[in-house]
Every structure is written in C-alpha cells, then in structure tokens.
Amino acid sequence: MASTTFRIGGDLGVRRLGFGAMHLPTEAGAGRENSVGVVRRAVELGVTLIDTAYLYGGGANEELIAEALHPYPDALLITTKVGVARSGASDEWRLDGRPAVLRDQVEQALRRLRVERIELLQLHRIDPETPLADQLGTLADLRTEGKIGRIGLSEVSVAELTQAQETVDIATVQNRYNVLDREHEPVLAACEAAGIAFLPWRPVAWGKSGAKAEVAAVAAELDATPTQIALAWLLGHSPVILPIPGTARIDHLEENLAAEGLHLSPAHRDRLDRLTEPT
C-alpha cells in the first residue's frame, strides 16, 4: 500500500492528497459562502496541503483561504505562487519574475494569508525575460529573511529544474500531469530521483478521464468513479506525487479524498499505464 504522507523538503510532513483552491468562487454572496464551506470541510477531512496563487483572482483566493481557516491548524500547509502579474500598457496578466515584483507579491501574500512566513512558496512560471538566477536569488533572499521556508517551481523542464538546483534547493515542482497526459514524465523521474515533491495540476484531466473507455471500465469494475481511478493511479504511480484536485462542491471533495483508500490491482494498473493522451 502506497504511503499516504510525504515530507516536503525532507521535513515538512503533509498528507499526499491535497486540495487545489483555484476554482473556488471568491465574489461576495452564496458562492463565496459555499467556497468557505468547501475549504473548511477539506480540513475537517484531514487535508493538510492547500494550493493557491496570486494569479487566482489577484490575491482574492488567498484572502478567501485566510477567511475560512485562520487561525490555521498546526499541521496545515498553505502554499502559494508568485511570478505572474498585471503589468504593461495593456494591464494584462503576464509572466513577471523581476525581483521587485516577486518581493512585493510575497509581502502581499503574507498579509493576505495573515502569516509571518510562507512555508512553501512556488514560482508560478519562469519569466524568460528575467535571468533565472535573479528570480531564484530573490526567493533565496526572502528565505534567508525568514519570510518563506521552502522554494518550488511550476511548469519546468528537466533542464530548467537542473539549472534552478544550481542556485537554490528545490522542494517541489508543479507541472501538468495525469493518467492521460504524461508529457512531463521525465520531470517526474527527475523529482523522484532527487526526492522532490511533484504536485500535478490538472490531476484528473478536467474530468476527461471518464471519456477513456479503459478508465471507465476500471472504474466500473471497482465500483468507483473515473476521477477516483485517476487519483488512485497518481498516488500509486510515484511516491513523490502529491495530487491537488480542486472542486467547488463538497460532494466532489469527498469523492476525491475517498480515492486514497482505493486499491488498484497490478492488472488494473497495467491497463492504465498503457493509456496516454496525444500531446
């Protein structure tokens, strides 16, 4: 049976099956009230890893999580991401890893999340217009100052990960990955070799898993849903995978977390291993 926990950076223990907050409505009203309920229910059910980002509503998602959960339980890890900003004449979202921008976004995240230190801070994307050493150097400085604890990356190649490791210790990588989309299998392998946590975003292919007859067949045989099959496959595929499925519905949240107790036989896993989605 695969372990249900992982130590990020070798010391920060979390439950492997986490929660991605990206899809939670944050506007005032019934939608926001429901979002608060979903986040609180996730923690009630034992989730200890919640993923958010400045990009998700320009900080509104971070504020929602703080409203729902602060003061935070001791075992809860809230990770956020920086490095995307509204800038330029068009005021459109774009990659922005300039040191001053990263520092400001971290300071604002500390305020919105109501914490003095972000235990895991991830670079949302590498800004190709800013030297990587400058981007990571800024985060390393913030870590030295005690404002962040560990540094992660998102949507990187093996080469980019290797380059980043020459500047700072990398605790996590967050790339798109699921049973139907394994473009980043080499990155996962690199993370596994280095003991780096791999947080797949889009872990259930936005529900498309059920469109694959083989996934649906395995789900039917195990009296489970295709989403549960996709999550169970991830948990068993590599010990460093920490899925962060997101939902705005409590019933879907409970369905997702139940995947942790689902057992895929070697035969089922072999059938799923042979599935890939063209990239």
Short mmCIF file of C-alpha atoms in Angstrom, two decimals:
data_model
loop_
_atom_site.label_atom_id
_atom_site.label_comp_id
_atom_site.label_asym_id
_atom_site.label_seq_id
_atom_site.Cartn_x
_atom_site.Cartn_y
_atom_site.Cartn_z
CA MET A 1 0.00 0.00 0.00
CA ALA A 2 1.42 3.39 -1.00
CA SER A 3 2.22 5.82 1.79
CA THR A 4 -0.44 8.47 2.35
CA THR A 5 2.08 11.06 3.57
CA PHE A 6 5.20 12.80 2.25
CA ARG A 7 7.84 15.07 3.77
CA ILE A 8 8.32 18.12 1.54
CA GLY A 9 11.93 19.22 1.61
CA GLY A 10 12.62 16.20 3.80
CA ASP A 11 11.00 17.69 6.89
CA LEU A 12 7.55 19.16 6.19
CA GLY A 13 5.04 16.34 6.55
CA VAL A 14 1.76 16.51 4.64
CA ARG A 15 -0.99 14.18 3.51
CA ARG A 16 -0.23 13.38 -0.11
CA LEU A 17 -3.75 14.00 -1.37
CA GLY A 18 -4.23 17.76 -1.08
CA PHE A 19 -6.63 20.40 -2.35
CA GLY A 20 -6.26 22.95 -5.15
CA ALA A 21 -8.20 26.14 -4.43
CA MET A 22 -8.06 27.64 -7.93
CA HIS A 23 -11.69 27.01 -8.87
CA LEU A 24 -13.29 28.42 -5.73
CA PRO A 25 -15.59 31.42 -6.39
CA THR A 26 -14.48 34.41 -4.33
CA GLU A 27 -17.14 37.01 -5.12
CA ALA A 28 -19.36 38.07 -2.23
CA GLY A 29 -22.55 36.08 -1.90
CA ALA A 30 -23.67 32.47 -1.84
CA GLY A 31 -20.77 31.32 -4.00
CA ARG A 32 -18.20 32.66 -1.56
CA GLU A 33 -20.04 31.21 1.41
CA ASN A 34 -20.00 27.83 -0.32
CA SER A 35 -16.27 28.19 -1.03
CA VAL A 36 -15.57 28.83 2.64
CA GLY A 37 -17.55 25.70 3.48
CA VAL A 38 -15.64 23.60 0.97
CA VAL A 39 -12.24 24.68 2.32
CA ARG A 40 -13.28 24.08 5.90
CA ARG A 41 -14.66 20.66 5.00
CA ALA A 42 -11.37 19.75 3.33
CA VAL A 43 -9.50 20.44 6.55
CA GLU A 44 -12.13 18.55 8.56
CA LEU A 45 -11.48 15.55 6.32
CA GLY A 46 -7.77 15.67 7.04
CA VAL A 47 -6.35 17.64 4.11
CA THR A 48 -3.05 19.24 5.18
CA LEU A 49 -1.92 20.72 1.83
CA ILE A 50 -3.85 23.55 0.16
CA ASP A 51 -2.55 25.14 -3.04
CA THR A 52 -3.33 28.71 -4.08
CA ALA A 53 -1.64 31.52 -6.04
CA TYR A 54 -1.63 35.28 -6.52
CA LEU A 55 -2.90 34.67 -10.07
CA TYR A 56 -6.13 33.21 -8.71
CA GLY A 57 -8.12 36.42 -8.54
CA GLY A 58 -5.17 38.72 -7.94
CA GLY A 59 -4.92 37.54 -4.35
CA ALA A 60 -8.65 37.05 -3.76
CA ASN A 61 -8.17 33.29 -3.46
CA GLU A 62 -5.54 33.76 -0.76
CA GLU A 63 -7.89 36.09 1.15
CA LEU A 64 -10.68 33.52 0.90
CA ILE A 65 -8.50 30.80 2.42
CA ALA A 66 -7.49 33.08 5.28
CA GLU A 67 -11.13 33.98 5.92
CA ALA A 68 -12.09 30.32 6.03
CA LEU A 69 -9.22 28.87 8.02
CA HIS A 70 -7.28 31.48 10.01
CA PRO A 71 -6.00 30.84 12.63
CA TYR A 72 -4.61 27.80 10.87
CA PRO A 73 -4.28 24.31 12.35
CA ASP A 74 -0.66 23.49 13.17
CA ALA A 75 -0.40 20.70 10.58
CA LEU A 76 -1.84 22.72 7.68
CA LEU A 77 0.42 23.79 4.82
CA ILE A 78 -0.86 26.55 2.55
CA THR A 79 1.37 27.01 -0.47
CA THR A 80 1.03 29.96 -2.83
CA LYS A 81 2.67 31.03 -6.06
CA VAL A 82 4.14 34.28 -7.38
CA GLY A 83 5.63 35.46 -10.66
CA VAL A 84 2.58 36.39 -12.74
CA ALA A 85 1.36 39.97 -12.66
CA ARG A 86 -0.79 42.55 -14.39
CA SER A 87 1.65 44.93 -15.98
CA GLY A 88 2.46 46.87 -19.11
CA ALA A 89 0.25 49.28 -21.03
CA SER A 90 -2.44 46.64 -21.57
CA ASP A 91 -2.61 45.68 -17.87
CA GLU A 92 -2.88 42.02 -18.91
CA TRP A 93 -1.60 39.06 -16.93
CA ARG A 94 1.90 38.11 -17.96
CA LEU A 95 4.97 36.40 -16.56
CA ASP A 96 6.89 38.80 -14.36
CA GLY A 97 9.80 37.50 -12.34
CA ARG A 98 11.56 40.77 -11.72
CA PRO A 99 12.99 40.80 -8.19
CA ALA A 100 10.94 43.79 -7.05
CA VAL A 101 7.72 42.18 -8.30
CA LEU A 102 8.44 38.83 -6.63
CA ARG A 103 9.34 40.52 -3.36
CA ASP A 104 6.16 42.63 -3.41
CA GLN A 105 3.97 39.64 -4.20
CA VAL A 106 5.44 37.67 -1.33
CA GLU A 107 4.93 40.59 1.06
CA GLN A 108 1.32 40.91 -0.09
CA ALA A 109 0.75 37.15 0.24
CA LEU A 110 1.99 37.27 3.81
CA ARG A 111 -0.53 39.99 4.54
CA ARG A 112 -3.45 38.28 2.77
CA LEU A 113 -2.77 34.88 4.30
CA ARG A 114 -2.17 36.51 7.71
CA VAL A 115 1.11 34.73 8.32
CA GLU A 116 4.67 35.78 9.07
CA ARG A 117 6.19 33.03 6.94
CA ILE A 118 5.05 31.06 3.88
CA GLU A 119 6.36 27.54 4.40
CA LEU A 120 6.30 26.71 0.68
CA LEU A 121 6.48 29.45 -1.97
CA GLN A 122 6.40 28.41 -5.62
CA LEU A 123 7.47 30.35 -8.70
CA HIS A 124 4.34 30.16 -10.85
CA ARG A 125 6.31 30.26 -14.08
CA ILE A 126 9.88 31.12 -15.05
CA ASP A 127 9.95 34.58 -16.62
CA PRO A 128 12.11 34.23 -19.76
CA GLU A 129 12.87 37.95 -19.74
CA THR A 130 14.47 37.90 -16.30
CA PRO A 131 17.60 35.84 -15.52
CA LEU A 132 16.58 32.71 -13.61
CA ALA A 133 19.36 33.33 -11.09
CA ASP A 134 17.80 36.72 -10.29
CA GLN A 135 14.36 35.20 -9.80
CA LEU A 136 15.56 32.38 -7.58
CA GLY A 137 18.08 34.62 -5.85
CA THR A 138 15.25 36.88 -4.74
CA LEU A 139 13.34 33.92 -3.31
CA ALA A 140 16.52 32.68 -1.62
CA ASP A 141 16.95 36.12 -0.03
CA LEU A 142 13.36 36.01 1.22
CA ARG A 143 14.04 32.58 2.68
CA THR A 144 17.13 33.91 4.45
CA GLU A 145 14.98 36.70 5.85
CA GLY A 146 12.57 34.11 7.24
CA LYS A 147 9.63 35.14 5.07
CA ILE A 148 9.47 31.85 3.16
CA GLY A 149 10.54 28.37 4.17
CA ARG A 150 10.95 26.32 1.00
CA ILE A 151 11.05 27.10 -2.72
CA GLY A 152 9.19 25.34 -5.51
CA LEU A 153 8.81 25.66 -9.28
CA SER A 154 5.93 25.22 -11.71
CA GLU A 155 5.82 24.16 -15.37
CA VAL A 156 9.52 23.48 -15.78
CA SER A 157 11.59 21.12 -17.91
CA VAL A 158 14.30 18.82 -16.60
CA ALA A 159 16.92 21.28 -17.88
CA GLU A 160 15.25 24.19 -16.07
CA LEU A 161 14.97 22.17 -12.87
CA THR A 162 18.64 21.25 -13.08
CA GLN A 163 19.61 24.86 -13.67
CA ALA A 164 17.49 26.02 -10.74
CA GLN A 165 19.09 23.46 -8.42
CA GLU A 166 22.45 25.12 -9.07
CA THR A 167 21.12 28.24 -7.32
CA VAL A 168 18.75 27.01 -4.58
CA ASP A 169 17.33 23.83 -3.08
CA ILE A 170 14.06 22.99 -4.83
CA ALA A 171 11.41 21.37 -2.65
CA THR A 172 8.55 20.97 -5.14
CA VAL A 173 7.68 21.01 -8.83
CA GLN A 174 4.13 21.66 -10.00
CA ASN A 175 3.60 20.54 -13.61
CA ARG A 176 0.56 19.46 -15.63
CA TYR A 177 0.28 15.68 -15.35
CA ASN A 178 -2.37 12.95 -15.18
CA VAL A 179 -3.09 9.41 -16.31
CA LEU A 180 -3.91 10.63 -19.83
CA ASP A 181 -1.23 13.30 -20.16
CA ARG A 182 2.32 12.30 -19.26
CA GLU A 183 4.34 14.81 -21.21
CA HIS A 184 6.30 15.63 -18.07
CA GLU A 185 7.22 12.05 -17.16
CA PRO A 186 10.96 12.95 -17.42
CA VAL A 187 10.44 15.78 -14.92
CA LEU A 188 8.63 13.41 -12.58
CA ALA A 189 11.53 10.96 -12.85
CA ALA A 190 14.00 13.73 -12.01
CA CYS A 191 11.91 14.73 -8.99
CA GLU A 192 11.71 11.14 -7.80
CA ALA A 193 15.48 10.74 -8.09
CA ALA A 194 16.04 13.92 -6.06
CA GLY A 195 13.27 13.38 -3.51
CA ILE A 196 11.41 16.47 -4.76
CA ALA A 197 7.63 16.55 -4.31
CA PHE A 198 5.77 16.58 -7.63
CA LEU A 199 2.38 18.33 -7.48
CA PRO A 200 0.44 17.53 -10.65
CA TRP A 201 -2.00 20.21 -11.68
CA ARG A 202 -4.92 19.07 -13.80
CA PRO A 203 -4.60 15.71 -11.99
CA VAL A 204 -7.84 14.32 -13.38
CA ALA A 205 -7.66 15.87 -16.87
CA TRP A 206 -10.56 18.19 -16.08
CA GLY A 207 -12.92 15.22 -15.95
CA LYS A 208 -11.89 13.85 -19.34
CA SER A 209 -10.66 10.65 -17.71
CA GLY A 210 -14.15 9.21 -17.97
CA ALA A 211 -14.07 9.67 -21.73
CA LYS A 212 -11.44 6.96 -21.95
CA ALA A 213 -13.20 3.63 -22.15
CA GLU A 214 -10.43 1.87 -20.25
CA VAL A 215 -10.61 4.28 -17.30
CA ALA A 216 -14.38 3.96 -17.22
CA ALA A 217 -14.12 0.18 -17.37
CA VAL A 218 -11.69 0.03 -14.45
CA ALA A 219 -13.95 2.40 -12.50
CA ALA A 220 -16.95 0.16 -13.11
CA GLU A 221 -15.04 -2.93 -12.01
CA LEU A 222 -14.04 -1.27 -8.74
CA ASP A 223 -17.37 0.48 -8.12
CA ALA A 224 -15.57 3.82 -8.25
CA THR A 225 -15.72 6.96 -10.36
CA PRO A 226 -13.29 7.73 -13.19
CA THR A 227 -11.97 10.66 -11.15
CA GLN A 228 -11.20 8.35 -8.24
CA ILE A 229 -9.40 5.98 -10.58
CA ALA A 230 -7.29 8.84 -11.96
CA LEU A 231 -6.31 9.98 -8.46
CA ALA A 232 -5.60 6.47 -7.21
CA TRP A 233 -3.38 5.87 -10.24
CA LEU A 234 -1.38 9.02 -9.44
CA LEU A 235 -0.90 8.05 -5.81
CA GLY A 236 0.42 4.65 -6.81
CA HIS A 237 2.48 5.79 -9.78
CA SER A 238 5.22 7.52 -7.78
CA PRO A 239 5.75 8.10 -4.06
CA VAL A 240 6.67 11.76 -4.69
CA ILE A 241 3.34 12.63 -6.38
CA LEU A 242 1.07 14.88 -4.31
CA PRO A 243 -2.17 15.40 -6.27
CA ILE A 244 -4.06 18.64 -5.61
CA PRO A 245 -7.52 18.14 -7.16
CA GLY A 246 -9.78 21.16 -6.91
CA THR A 247 -13.54 21.50 -6.72
CA ALA A 248 -16.18 23.93 -5.53
CA ARG A 249 -18.51 21.13 -4.37
CA ILE A 250 -18.33 19.26 -1.08
CA ASP A 251 -19.62 16.02 -2.62
CA HIS A 252 -16.84 16.10 -5.21
CA LEU A 253 -14.32 16.90 -2.48
CA GLU A 254 -15.40 13.85 -0.51
CA GLU A 255 -15.32 11.74 -3.66
CA ASN A 256 -11.77 12.88 -4.42
CA LEU A 257 -10.44 12.16 -0.95
CA ALA A 258 -12.02 8.71 -0.93
CA ALA A 259 -9.65 7.79 -3.78
CA GLU A 260 -6.91 7.44 -1.19
CA GLY A 261 -8.45 4.17 0.01
CA LEU A 262 -8.95 2.73 -3.47
CA HIS A 263 -6.78 -0.26 -4.35
CA LEU A 264 -5.73 -0.74 -7.97
CA SER A 265 -4.55 -4.28 -8.67
CA PRO A 266 -1.39 -4.81 -10.72
CA ALA A 267 -3.62 -5.79 -13.65
CA HIS A 268 -5.69 -2.61 -13.36
CA ARG A 269 -2.56 -0.50 -13.05
CA ASP A 270 -1.02 -2.13 -16.10
CA ARG A 271 -4.09 -1.32 -18.17
CA LEU A 272 -3.96 2.31 -17.03
CA ASP A 273 -0.21 2.56 -17.53
CA ARG A 274 -0.71 1.89 -21.23
CA LEU A 275 -3.02 4.89 -21.62
CA THR A 276 -1.68 8.15 -22.95
CA GLU A 277 -3.24 11.23 -24.49
CA PRO A 278 -1.56 12.60 -27.62
CA THR A 279 0.45 15.73 -26.83
#
